[in-house]
mmCIF file of C-alpha atoms in Angstrom:
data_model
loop_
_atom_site.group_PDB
_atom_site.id
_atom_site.type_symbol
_atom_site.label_atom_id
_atom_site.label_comp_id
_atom_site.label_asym_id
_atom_site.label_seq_id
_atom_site.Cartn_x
_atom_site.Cartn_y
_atom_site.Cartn_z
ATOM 1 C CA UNK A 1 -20.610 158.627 -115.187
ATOM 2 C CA UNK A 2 -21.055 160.888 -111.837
ATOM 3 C CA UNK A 3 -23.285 160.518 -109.724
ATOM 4 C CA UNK A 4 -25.116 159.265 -106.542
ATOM 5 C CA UNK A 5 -25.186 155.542 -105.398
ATOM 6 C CA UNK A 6 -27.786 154.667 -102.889
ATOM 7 C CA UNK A 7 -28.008 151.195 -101.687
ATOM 8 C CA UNK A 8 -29.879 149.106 -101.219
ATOM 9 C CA UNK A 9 -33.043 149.975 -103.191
ATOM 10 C CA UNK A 10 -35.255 148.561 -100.935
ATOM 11 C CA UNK A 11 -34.332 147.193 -97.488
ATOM 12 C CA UNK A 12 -36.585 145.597 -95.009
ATOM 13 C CA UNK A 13 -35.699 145.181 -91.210
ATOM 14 C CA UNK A 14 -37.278 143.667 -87.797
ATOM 15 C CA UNK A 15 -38.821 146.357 -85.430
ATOM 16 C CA UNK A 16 -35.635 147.297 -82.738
ATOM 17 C CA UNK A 17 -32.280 146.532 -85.262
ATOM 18 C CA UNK A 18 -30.442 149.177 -86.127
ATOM 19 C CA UNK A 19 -29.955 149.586 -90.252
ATOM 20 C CA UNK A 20 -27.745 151.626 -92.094
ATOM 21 C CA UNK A 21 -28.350 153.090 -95.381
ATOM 22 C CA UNK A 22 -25.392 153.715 -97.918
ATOM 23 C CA UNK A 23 -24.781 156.528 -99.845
ATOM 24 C CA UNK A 24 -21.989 157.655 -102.333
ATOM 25 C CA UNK A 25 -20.820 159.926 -104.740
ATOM 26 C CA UNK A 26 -18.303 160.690 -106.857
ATOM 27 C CA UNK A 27 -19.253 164.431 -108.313
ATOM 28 C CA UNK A 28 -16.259 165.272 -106.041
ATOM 29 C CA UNK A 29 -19.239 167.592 -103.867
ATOM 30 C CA UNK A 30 -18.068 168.616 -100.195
ATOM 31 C CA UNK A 31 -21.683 168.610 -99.203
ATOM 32 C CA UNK A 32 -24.414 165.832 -98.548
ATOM 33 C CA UNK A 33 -27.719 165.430 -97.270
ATOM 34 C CA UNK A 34 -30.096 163.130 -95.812
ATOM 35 C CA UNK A 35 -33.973 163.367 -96.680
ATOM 36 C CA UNK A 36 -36.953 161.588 -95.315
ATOM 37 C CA UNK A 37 -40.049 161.369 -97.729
ATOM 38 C CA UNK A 38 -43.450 159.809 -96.212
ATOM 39 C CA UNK A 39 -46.605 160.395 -98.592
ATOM 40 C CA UNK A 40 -47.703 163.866 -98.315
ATOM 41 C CA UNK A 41 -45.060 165.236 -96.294
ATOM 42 C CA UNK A 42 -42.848 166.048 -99.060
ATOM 43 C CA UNK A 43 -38.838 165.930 -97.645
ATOM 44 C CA UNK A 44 -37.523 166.618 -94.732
ATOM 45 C CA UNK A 45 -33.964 167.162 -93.563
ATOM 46 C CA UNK A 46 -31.993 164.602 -91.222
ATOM 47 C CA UNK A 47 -28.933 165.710 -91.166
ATOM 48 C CA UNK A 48 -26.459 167.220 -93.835
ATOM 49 C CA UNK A 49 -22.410 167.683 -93.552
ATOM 50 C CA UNK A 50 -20.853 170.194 -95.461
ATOM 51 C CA UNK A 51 -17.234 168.851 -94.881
ATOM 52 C CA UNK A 52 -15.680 165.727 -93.816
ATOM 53 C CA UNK A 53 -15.611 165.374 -90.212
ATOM 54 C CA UNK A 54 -18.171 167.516 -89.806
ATOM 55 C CA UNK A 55 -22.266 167.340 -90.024
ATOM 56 C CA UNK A 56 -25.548 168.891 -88.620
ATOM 57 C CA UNK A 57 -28.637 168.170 -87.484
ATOM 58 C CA UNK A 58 -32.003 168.983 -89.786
ATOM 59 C CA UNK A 59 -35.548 168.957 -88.780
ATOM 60 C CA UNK A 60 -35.807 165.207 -87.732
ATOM 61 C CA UNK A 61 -32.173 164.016 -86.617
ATOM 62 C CA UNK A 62 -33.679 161.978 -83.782
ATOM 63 C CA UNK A 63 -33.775 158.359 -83.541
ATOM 64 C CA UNK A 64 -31.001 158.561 -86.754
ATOM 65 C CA UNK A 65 -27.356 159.204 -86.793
ATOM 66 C CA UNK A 66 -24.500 159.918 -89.328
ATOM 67 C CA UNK A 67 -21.038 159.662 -89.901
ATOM 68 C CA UNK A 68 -18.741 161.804 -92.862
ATOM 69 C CA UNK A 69 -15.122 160.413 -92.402
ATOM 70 C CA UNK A 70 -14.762 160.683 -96.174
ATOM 71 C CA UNK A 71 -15.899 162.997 -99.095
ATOM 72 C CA UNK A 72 -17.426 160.399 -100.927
ATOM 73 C CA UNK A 73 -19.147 158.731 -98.498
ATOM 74 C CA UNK A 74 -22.208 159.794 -96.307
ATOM 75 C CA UNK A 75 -24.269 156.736 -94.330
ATOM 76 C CA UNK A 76 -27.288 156.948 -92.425
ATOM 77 C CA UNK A 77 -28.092 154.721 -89.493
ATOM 78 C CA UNK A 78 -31.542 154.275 -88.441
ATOM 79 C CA UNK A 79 -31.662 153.382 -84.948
ATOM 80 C CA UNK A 80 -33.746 151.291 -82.405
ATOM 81 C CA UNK A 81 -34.818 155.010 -81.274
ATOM 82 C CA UNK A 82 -36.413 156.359 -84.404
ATOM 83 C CA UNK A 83 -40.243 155.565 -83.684
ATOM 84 C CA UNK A 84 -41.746 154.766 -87.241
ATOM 85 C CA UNK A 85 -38.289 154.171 -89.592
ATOM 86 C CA UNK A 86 -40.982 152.959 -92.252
ATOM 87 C CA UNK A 87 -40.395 155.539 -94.951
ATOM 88 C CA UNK A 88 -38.445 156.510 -98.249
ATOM 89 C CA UNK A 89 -34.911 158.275 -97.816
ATOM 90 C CA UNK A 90 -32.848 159.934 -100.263
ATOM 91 C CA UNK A 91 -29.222 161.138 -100.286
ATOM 92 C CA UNK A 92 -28.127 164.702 -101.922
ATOM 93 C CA UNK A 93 -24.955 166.072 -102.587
ATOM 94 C CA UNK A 94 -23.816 169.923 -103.842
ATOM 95 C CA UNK A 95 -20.851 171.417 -103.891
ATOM 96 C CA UNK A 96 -19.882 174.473 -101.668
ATOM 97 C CA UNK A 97 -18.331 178.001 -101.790
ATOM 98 C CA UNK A 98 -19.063 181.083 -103.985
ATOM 99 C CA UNK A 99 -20.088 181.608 -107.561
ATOM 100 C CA UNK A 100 -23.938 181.458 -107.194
ATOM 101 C CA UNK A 101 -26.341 178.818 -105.884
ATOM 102 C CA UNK A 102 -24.883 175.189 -105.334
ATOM 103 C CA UNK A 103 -27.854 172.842 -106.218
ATOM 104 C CA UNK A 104 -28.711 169.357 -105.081
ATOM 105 C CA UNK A 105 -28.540 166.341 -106.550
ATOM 106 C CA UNK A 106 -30.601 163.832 -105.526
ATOM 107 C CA UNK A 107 -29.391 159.999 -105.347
ATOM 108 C CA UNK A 108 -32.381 157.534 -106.209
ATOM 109 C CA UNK A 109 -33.261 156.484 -102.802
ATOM 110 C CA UNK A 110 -33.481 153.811 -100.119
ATOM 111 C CA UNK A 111 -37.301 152.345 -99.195
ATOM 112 C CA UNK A 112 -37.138 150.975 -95.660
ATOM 113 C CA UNK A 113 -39.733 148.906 -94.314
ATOM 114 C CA UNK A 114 -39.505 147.673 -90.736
ATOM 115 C CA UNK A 115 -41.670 144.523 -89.905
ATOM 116 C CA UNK B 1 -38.023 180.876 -90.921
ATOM 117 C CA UNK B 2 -38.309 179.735 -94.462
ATOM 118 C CA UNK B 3 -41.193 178.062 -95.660
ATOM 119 C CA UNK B 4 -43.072 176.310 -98.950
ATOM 120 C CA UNK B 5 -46.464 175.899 -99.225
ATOM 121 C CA UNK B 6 -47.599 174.136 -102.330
ATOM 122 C CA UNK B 7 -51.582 174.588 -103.133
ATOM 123 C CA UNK B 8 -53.309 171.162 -104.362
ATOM 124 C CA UNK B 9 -51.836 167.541 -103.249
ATOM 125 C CA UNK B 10 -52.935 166.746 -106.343
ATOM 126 C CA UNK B 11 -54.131 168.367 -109.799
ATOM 127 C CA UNK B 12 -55.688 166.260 -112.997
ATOM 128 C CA UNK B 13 -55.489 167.534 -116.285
ATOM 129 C CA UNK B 14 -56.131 167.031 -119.826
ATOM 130 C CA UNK B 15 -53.302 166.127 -122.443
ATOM 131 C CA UNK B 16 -52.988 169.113 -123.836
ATOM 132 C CA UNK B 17 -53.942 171.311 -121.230
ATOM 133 C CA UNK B 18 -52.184 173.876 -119.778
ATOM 134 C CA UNK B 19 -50.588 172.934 -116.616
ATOM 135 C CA UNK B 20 -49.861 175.241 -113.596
ATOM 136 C CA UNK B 21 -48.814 174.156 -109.715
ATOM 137 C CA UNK B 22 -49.046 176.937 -107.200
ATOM 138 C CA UNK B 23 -46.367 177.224 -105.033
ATOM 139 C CA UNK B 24 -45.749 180.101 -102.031
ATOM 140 C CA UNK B 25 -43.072 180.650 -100.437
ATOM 141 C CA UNK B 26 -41.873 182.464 -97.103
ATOM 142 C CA UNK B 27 -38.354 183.800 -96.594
ATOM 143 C CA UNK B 28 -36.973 186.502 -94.879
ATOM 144 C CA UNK B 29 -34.454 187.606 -97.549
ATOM 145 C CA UNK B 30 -34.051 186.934 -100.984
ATOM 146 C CA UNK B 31 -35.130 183.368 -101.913
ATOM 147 C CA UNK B 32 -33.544 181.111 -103.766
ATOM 148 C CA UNK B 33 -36.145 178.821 -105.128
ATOM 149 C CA UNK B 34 -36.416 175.317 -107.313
ATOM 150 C CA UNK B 35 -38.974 172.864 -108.857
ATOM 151 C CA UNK B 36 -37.853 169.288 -108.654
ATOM 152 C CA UNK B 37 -40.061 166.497 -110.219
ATOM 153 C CA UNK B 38 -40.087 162.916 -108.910
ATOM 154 C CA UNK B 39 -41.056 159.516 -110.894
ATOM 155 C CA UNK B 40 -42.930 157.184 -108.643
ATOM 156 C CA UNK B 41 -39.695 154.815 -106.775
ATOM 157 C CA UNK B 42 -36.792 157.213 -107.971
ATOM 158 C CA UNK B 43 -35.442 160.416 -106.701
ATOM 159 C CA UNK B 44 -35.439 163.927 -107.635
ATOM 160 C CA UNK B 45 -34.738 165.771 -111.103
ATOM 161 C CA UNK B 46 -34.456 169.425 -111.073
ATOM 162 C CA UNK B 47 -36.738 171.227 -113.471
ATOM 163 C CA UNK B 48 -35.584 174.596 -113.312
ATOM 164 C CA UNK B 49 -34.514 177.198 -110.636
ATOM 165 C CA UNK B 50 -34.928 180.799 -109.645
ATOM 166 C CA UNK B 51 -30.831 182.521 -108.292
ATOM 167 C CA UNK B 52 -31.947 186.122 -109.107
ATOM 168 C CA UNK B 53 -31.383 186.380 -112.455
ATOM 169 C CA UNK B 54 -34.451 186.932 -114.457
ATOM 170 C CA UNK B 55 -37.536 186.345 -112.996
ATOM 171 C CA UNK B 56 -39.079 184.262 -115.962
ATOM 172 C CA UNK B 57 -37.409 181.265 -115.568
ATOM 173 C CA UNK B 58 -37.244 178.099 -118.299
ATOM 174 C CA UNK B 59 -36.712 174.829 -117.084
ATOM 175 C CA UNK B 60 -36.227 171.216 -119.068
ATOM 176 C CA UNK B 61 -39.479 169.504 -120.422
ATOM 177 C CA UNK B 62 -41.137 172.544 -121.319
ATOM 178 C CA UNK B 63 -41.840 173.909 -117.511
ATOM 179 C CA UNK B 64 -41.250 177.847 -116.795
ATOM 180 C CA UNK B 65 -41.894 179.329 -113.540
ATOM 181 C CA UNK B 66 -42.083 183.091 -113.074
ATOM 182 C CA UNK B 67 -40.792 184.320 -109.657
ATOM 183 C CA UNK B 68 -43.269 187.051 -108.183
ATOM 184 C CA UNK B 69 -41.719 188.657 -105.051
ATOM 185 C CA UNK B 70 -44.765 190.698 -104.645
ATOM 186 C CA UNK B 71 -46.938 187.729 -104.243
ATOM 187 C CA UNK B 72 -43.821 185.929 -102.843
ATOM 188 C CA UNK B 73 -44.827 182.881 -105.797
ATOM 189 C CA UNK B 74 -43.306 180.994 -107.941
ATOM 190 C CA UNK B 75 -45.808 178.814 -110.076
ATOM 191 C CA UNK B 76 -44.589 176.028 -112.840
ATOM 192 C CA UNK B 77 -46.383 176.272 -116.106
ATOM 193 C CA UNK B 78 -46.061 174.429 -119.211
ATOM 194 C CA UNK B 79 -48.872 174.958 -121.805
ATOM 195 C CA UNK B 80 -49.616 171.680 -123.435
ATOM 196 C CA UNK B 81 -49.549 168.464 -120.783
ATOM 197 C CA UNK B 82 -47.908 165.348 -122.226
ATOM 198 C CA UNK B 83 -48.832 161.999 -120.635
ATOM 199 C CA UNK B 84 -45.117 162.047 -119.722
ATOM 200 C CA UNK B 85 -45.774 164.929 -117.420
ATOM 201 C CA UNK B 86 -47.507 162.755 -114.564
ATOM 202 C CA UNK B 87 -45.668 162.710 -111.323
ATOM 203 C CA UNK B 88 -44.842 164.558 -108.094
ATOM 204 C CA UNK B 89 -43.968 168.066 -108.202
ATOM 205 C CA UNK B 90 -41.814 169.593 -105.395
ATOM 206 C CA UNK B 91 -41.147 173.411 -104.580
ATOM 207 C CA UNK B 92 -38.312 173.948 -102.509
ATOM 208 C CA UNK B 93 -36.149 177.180 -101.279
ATOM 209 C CA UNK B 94 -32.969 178.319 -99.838
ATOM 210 C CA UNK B 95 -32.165 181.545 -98.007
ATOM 211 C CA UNK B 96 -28.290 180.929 -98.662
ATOM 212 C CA UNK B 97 -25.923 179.444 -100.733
ATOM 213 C CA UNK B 98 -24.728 176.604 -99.240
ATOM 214 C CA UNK B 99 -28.069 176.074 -97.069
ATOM 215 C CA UNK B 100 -30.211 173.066 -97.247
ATOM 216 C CA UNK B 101 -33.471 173.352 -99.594
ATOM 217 C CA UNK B 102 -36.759 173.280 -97.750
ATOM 218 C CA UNK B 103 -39.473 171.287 -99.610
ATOM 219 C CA UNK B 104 -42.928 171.717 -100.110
ATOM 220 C CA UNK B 105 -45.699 168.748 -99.494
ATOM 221 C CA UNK B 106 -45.478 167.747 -103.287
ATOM 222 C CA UNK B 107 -48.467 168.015 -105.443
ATOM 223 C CA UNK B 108 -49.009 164.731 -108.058
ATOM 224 C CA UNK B 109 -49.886 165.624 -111.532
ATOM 225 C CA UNK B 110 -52.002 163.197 -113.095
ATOM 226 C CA UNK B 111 -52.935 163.434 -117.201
ATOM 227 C CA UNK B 112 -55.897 162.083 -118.272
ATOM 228 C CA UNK B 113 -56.084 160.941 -121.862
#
């Protein structure tokens, strides 16, 4: 089946270590994105790539970082910087180009917890 | 800039009441515009979505939003609430075709018995 991998499900981590959160898919989508969910905040955008090799920064990039040096693959690292990493992420993917709206899908997210 | 604003964190209804969650939007040119619906601990599942077709749009579960450019809305109805139906709700938009979505706070749908 196709679809998005995120792992792990829940991850904890000591305050000041880096962590990075896996994501995958294999919908054969060119683009991918990086949410941050904290209770009543709703999402908001870390970074997104819309080709390998290639990626951009979203409302909160600071304190995290990405790399894209393959489709499939899109993984966050949550650095020393970011100052309260506690919070849910999820990982989205679309395709790109014409032919009307490319809609996300939404892997089933990472829960970090830093101690 | 783009912009969601969803009214109510959270709304409690009966089963078998109607169910609506406002949602507002702000865009500068035509929107395109989504309800997603999240389980607690799992991601998102699009409901339905608004790409300028028609403006009464029909979504899985039994949700329909109707796009309103003169109130710039988009509200999710379904008419009879299932106990099924409780979890968070999220309006999002997207001024282009390959841009990111930007989300709304969420409201959570509880359904009382």
């Amino acid at each position: 089946d196709g679809g998005i991998t995120q792992s792990p499900k829940y991850l904890f981590r000591k305050e000041g270590q880096n962590v990075t959160l896996s994501c995958e898919q294999n919908l054969n989508h060119d683009a991918m994105y990086w949410y941050r969910q904290d209770p009543g905040q709703g999402l908001r955008l870390i970074y997104y790539s819309q080709i390998v090799n290639d990626f951009q920064k979203g409302d909160i990039a600071e304190g995290y970082s990405v790399s894209r040096e393959k489709k499939e693959s899109f993984p966050l690292t949550v650095t020393s910087a970011q100052k309260n990493p506690t919070a849910f992420y999820l990982c989205a993917s679309s395709r790109t180009g014409t032919g009307g709206y490319n809609e996300q899908f939404f892997g089933p997210g990472t829960r970090l917890t830093v101690l | 800039a783009q912009s969601v604003t969803q009214l109510g964190s959270h709304v409690s209804v009966s089963e078998g009441a109607l169910v609506l969650l406002r949602c507002n939007y702000s865009s500068s040119v035509p929107p395109y515009l989504f309800w997603y619906v999240q389980y607690p601990n799992q991601g998102l599942q699009l409901l339905l979505k608004y790409t300028s077709a028609a403006t009464l749009v029909k979504g899985i579960n039994g949700f329909e939003a109707e796009f309103k450019k003169s109130e710039t809305s988009f509200h999710l109805t379904k008419p009879s609430a299932h106990m099924s139906d409780a979890a968070e709700y999220f309006c999002a938009v997207s001024e282009g075709r390959n841009t990111p979505l930007v989300f709304g706070k969420g409201t959570r749908l509880s359904v009382i018995a």
